[in-house]
CSV table of C-alpha atoms in Angstrom, one decimal:
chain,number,residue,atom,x,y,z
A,1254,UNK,CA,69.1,-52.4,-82.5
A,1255,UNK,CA,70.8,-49.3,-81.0
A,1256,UNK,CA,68.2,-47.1,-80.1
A,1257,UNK,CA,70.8,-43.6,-79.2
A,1258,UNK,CA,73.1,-43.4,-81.3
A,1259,UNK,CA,76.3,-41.8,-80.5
A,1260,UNK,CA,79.3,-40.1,-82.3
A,1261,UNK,CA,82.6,-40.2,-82.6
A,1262,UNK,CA,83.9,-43.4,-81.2
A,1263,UNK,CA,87.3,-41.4,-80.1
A,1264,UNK,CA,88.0,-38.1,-80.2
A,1265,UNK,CA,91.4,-36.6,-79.7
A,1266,UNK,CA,91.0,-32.9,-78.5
A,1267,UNK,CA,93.9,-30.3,-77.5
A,1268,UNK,CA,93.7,-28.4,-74.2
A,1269,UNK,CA,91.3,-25.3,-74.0
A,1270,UNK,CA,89.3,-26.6,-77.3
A,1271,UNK,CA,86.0,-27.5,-77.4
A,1272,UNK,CA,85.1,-30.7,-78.0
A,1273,UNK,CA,81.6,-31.8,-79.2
A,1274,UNK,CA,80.0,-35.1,-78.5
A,1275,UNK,CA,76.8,-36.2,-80.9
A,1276,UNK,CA,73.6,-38.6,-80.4
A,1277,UNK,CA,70.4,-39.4,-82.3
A,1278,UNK,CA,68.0,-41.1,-81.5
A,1279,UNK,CA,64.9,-42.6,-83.0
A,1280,UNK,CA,62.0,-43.0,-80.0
A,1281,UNK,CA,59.9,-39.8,-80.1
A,1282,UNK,CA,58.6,-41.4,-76.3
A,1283,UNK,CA,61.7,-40.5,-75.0
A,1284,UNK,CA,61.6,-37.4,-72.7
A,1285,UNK,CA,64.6,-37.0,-70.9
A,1286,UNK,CA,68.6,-37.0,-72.1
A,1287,UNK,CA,70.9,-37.5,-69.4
A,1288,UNK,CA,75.0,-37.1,-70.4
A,1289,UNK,CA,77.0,-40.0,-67.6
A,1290,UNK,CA,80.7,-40.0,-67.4
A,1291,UNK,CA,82.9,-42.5,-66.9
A,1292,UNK,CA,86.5,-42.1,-65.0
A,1293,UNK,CA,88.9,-45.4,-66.1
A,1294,UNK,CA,88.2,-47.7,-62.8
A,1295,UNK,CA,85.0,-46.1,-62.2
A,1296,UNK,CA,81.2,-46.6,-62.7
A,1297,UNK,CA,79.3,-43.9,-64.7
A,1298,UNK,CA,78.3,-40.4,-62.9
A,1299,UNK,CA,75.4,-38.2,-63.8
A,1300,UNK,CA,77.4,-34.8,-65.7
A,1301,UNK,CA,74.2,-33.2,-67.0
A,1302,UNK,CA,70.5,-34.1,-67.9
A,1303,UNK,CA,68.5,-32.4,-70.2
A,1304,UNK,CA,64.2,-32.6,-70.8
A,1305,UNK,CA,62.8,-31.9,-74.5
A,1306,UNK,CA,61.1,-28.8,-74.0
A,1307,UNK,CA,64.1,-26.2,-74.1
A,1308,UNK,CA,67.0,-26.5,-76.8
A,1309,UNK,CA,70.0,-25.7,-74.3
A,1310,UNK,CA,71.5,-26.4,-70.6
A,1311,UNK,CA,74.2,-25.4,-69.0
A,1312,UNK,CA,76.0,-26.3,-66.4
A,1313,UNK,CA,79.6,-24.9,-65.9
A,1314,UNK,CA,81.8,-25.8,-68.8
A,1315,UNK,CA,79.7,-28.5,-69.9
A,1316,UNK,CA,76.7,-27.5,-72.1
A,1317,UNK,CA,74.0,-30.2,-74.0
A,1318,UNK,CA,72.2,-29.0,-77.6
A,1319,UNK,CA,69.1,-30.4,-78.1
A,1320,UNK,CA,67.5,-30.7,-81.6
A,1321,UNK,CA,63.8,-32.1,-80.8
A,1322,UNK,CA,62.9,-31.6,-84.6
A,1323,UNK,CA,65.9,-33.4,-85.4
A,1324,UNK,CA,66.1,-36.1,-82.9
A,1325,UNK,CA,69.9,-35.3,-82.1
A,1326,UNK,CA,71.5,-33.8,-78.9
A,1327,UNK,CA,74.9,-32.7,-78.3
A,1328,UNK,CA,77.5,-32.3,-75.6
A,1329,UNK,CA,80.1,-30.0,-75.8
A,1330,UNK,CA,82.8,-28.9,-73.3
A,1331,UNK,CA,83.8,-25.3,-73.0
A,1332,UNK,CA,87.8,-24.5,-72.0
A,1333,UNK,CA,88.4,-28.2,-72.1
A,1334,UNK,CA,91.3,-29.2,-69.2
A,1335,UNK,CA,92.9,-32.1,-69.1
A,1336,UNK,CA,91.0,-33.7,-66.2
A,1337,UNK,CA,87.5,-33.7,-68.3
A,1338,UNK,CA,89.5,-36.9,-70.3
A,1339,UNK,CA,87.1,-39.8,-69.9
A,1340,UNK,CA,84.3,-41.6,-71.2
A,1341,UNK,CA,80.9,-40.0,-72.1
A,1342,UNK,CA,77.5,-41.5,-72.6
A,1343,UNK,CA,74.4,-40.2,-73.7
A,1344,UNK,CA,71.1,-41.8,-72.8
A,1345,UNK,CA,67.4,-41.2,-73.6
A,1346,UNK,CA,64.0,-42.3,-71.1
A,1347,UNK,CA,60.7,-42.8,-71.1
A,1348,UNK,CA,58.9,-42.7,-67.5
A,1349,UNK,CA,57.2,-45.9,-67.2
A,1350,UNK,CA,54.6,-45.8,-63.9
A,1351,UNK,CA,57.3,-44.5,-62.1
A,1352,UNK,CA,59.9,-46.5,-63.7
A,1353,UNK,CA,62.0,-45.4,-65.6
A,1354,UNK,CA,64.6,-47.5,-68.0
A,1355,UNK,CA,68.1,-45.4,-69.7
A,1356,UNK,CA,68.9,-46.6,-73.1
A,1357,UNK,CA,72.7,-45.5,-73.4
A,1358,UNK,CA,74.8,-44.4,-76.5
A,1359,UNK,CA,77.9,-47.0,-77.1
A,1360,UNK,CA,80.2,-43.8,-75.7
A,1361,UNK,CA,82.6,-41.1,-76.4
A,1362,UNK,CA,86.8,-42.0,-75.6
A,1363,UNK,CA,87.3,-38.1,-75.0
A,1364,UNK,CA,91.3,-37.2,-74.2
A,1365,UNK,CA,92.4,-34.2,-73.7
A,1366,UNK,CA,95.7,-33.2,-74.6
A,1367,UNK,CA,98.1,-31.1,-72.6
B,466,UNK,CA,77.1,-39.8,-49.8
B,467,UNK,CA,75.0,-42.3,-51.9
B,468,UNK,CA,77.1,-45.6,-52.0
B,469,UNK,CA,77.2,-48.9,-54.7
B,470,UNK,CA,79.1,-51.7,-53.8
B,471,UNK,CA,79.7,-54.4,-55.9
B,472,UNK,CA,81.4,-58.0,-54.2
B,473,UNK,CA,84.3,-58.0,-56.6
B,474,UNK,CA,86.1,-55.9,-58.8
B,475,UNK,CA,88.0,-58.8,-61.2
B,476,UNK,CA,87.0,-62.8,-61.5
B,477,UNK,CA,88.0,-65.4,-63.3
B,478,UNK,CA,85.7,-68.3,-63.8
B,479,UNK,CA,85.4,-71.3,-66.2
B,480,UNK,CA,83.1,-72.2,-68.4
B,481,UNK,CA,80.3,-74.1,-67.1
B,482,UNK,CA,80.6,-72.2,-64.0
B,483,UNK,CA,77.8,-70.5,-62.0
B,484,UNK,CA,78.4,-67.1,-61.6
B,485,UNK,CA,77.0,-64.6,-58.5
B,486,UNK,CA,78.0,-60.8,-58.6
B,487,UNK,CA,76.3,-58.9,-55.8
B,488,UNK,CA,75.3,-55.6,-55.7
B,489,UNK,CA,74.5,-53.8,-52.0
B,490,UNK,CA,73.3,-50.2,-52.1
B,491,UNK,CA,73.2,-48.1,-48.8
B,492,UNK,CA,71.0,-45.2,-49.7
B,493,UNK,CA,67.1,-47.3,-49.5
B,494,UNK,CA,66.5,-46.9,-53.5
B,495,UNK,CA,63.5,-48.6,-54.7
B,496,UNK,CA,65.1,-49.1,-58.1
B,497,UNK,CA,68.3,-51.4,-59.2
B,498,UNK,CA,69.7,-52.1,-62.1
B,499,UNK,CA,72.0,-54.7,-64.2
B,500,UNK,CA,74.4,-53.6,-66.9
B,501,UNK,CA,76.8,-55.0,-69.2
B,502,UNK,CA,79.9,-52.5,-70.6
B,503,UNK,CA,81.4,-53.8,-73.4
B,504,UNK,CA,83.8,-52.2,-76.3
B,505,UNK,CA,82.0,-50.2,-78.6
B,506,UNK,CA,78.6,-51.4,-77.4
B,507,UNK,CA,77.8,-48.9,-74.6
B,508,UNK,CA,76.1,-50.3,-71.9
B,509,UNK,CA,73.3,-52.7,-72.3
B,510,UNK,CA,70.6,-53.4,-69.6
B,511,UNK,CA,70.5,-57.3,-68.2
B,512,UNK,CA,67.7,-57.0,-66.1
B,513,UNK,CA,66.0,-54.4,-63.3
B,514,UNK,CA,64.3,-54.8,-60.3
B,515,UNK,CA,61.9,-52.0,-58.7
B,516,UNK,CA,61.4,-53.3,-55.7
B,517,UNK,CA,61.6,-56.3,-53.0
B,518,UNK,CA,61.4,-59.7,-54.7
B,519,UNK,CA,60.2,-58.2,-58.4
B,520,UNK,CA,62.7,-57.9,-61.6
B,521,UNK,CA,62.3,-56.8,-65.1
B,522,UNK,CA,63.7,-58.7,-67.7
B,523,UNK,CA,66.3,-55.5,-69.7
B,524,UNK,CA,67.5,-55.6,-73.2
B,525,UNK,CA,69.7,-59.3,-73.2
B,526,UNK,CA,68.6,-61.1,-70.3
B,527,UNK,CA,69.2,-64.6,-72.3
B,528,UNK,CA,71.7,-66.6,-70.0
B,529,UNK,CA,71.1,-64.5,-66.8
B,530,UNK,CA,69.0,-64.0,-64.2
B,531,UNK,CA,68.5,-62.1,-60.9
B,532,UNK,CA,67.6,-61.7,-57.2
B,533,UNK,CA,66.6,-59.6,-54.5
B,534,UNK,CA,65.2,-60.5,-51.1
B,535,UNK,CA,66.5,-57.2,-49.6
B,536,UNK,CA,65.9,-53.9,-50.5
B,537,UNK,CA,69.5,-53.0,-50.1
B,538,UNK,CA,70.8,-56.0,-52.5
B,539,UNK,CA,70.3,-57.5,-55.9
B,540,UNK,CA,72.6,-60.3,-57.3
B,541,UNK,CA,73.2,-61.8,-60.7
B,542,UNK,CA,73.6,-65.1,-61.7
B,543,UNK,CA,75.4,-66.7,-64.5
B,544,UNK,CA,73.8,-70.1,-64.4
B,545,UNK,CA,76.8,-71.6,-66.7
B,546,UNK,CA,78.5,-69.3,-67.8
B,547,UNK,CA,79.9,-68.9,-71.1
B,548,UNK,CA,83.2,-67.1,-73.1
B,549,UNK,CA,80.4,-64.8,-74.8
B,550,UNK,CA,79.7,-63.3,-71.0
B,551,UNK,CA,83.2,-61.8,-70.5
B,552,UNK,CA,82.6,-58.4,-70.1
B,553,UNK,CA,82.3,-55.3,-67.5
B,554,UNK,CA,79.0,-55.7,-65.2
B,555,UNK,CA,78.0,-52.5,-63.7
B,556,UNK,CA,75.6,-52.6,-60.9
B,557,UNK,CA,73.5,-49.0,-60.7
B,558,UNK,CA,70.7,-47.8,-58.0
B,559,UNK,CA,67.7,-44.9,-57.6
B,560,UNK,CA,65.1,-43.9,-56.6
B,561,UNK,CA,62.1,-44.5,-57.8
B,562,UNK,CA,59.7,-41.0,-58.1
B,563,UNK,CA,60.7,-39.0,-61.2
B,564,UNK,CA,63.8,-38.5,-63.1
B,565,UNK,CA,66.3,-39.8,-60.6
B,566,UNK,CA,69.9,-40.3,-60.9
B,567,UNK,CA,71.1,-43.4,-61.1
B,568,UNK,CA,74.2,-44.2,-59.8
B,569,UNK,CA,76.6,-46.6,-60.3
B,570,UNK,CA,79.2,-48.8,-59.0
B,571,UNK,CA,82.4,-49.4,-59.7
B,572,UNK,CA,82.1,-52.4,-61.5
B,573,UNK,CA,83.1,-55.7,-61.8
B,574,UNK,CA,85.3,-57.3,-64.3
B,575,UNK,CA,84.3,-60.8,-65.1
B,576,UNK,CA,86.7,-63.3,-67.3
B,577,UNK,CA,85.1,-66.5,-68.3
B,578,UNK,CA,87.6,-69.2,-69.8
């Protein structure tokens, strides 16, 4: 049972566009939405985390939505370059005595076109 | 610079086979962690381990299991390992207070035939 879910699969964007990553997910325990991205080769890297109580953060050209009514959060890239092309996860947490498990999205194939 | 080293990054094993990937962190997290990355399935937790000696079973331990006697390492075994265990293993660390970062390392391809 996929607890995040995450949209598209793929996506195909042209350089300088914005492209716009989606996740839902169904826990109202979770309380904090971390985006990780993955280089080909490479283990995930924290990009950008966000908590429930405000609807937007940004950091640079990447920015994450956050729907708390809605159960959804987004990630979208401003003035995407070609370099942002990689693999994007969102995740959701609960805080468990000081523990704390990710539950990660099935990921985003973002390239970035030239 | 916070560092993840996994003990391989591509095997090849048979099936039947018992399997050890090893995971060595240099930066004195509490917290470790066993993933699977496969193809449209994001990454699944295996198991977890918050400290010396202790492990938390994650979402598909079946056909696993782990080990750490050192703060700085956590292995896991395949105890026969199977065609169904082919994947992408991704060994992550952090600390334990808060909403920490974990970070991950590069990964380790396994192929079982």
């Amino acid at each position: 049972q996929q607890q995040v879910k995450q949209s598209p699969q793929s996506l195909i964007v042209q350089k300088g566009g914005i492209p716009i990553i989606n996740c839902a997910y169904e826990n109202t325990a979770f309380d904090y939405f971390p985006w990780y991205q993955q280089f080909p080769g490479k283990g995930p890297a924290l990009l950008i985390a966000i908590r429930p109580d405000v609807s937007e953060k940004k950091e640079g050209r990447f920015t994450i939505s956050f729907n708390k009514s809605a159960k959804q959060f987004s990630l979208h890239i401003m003035d995407s370059q070609p370099g942002d092309s990689a693999t994007y996860f969102c995740a959701a947490s609960i805080q468990d005595f000081g523990n704390e498990k990710l539950t990660f999205g099935t990921g985003t194939r973002l390239t970035i076109i030239p | 610079d916070v560092k993840v080293t996994q003990s391989s990054r591509y095997l090849v094993k048979r099936t039947g086979e018992k399997v050890f990937l090893e995971c060595v962190q240099d930066m004195d997290h509490e917290n470790m962690f066993w993933y699977r990355q496969d193809p449209g399935l994001g990454l699944r937790l295996i198991y977890f381990s918050y400290d010396v000696k202790m492990k938390e079973k994650g979402d598909i331990p079946e056909g696993y299991s782990v080990s750490r006697e050192k703060k700085e390492r956590f292995s896991l075994i395949l105890e026969s390992a199977s065609t169904n265990q082919t994947s992408m293993y991704l060994c992550a660390s952090s600390f334990s207070e808060g909403r920490e970062t974990q970070y991950f390392g590069p990964g380790t391809r396994l192929l079982v035939l």
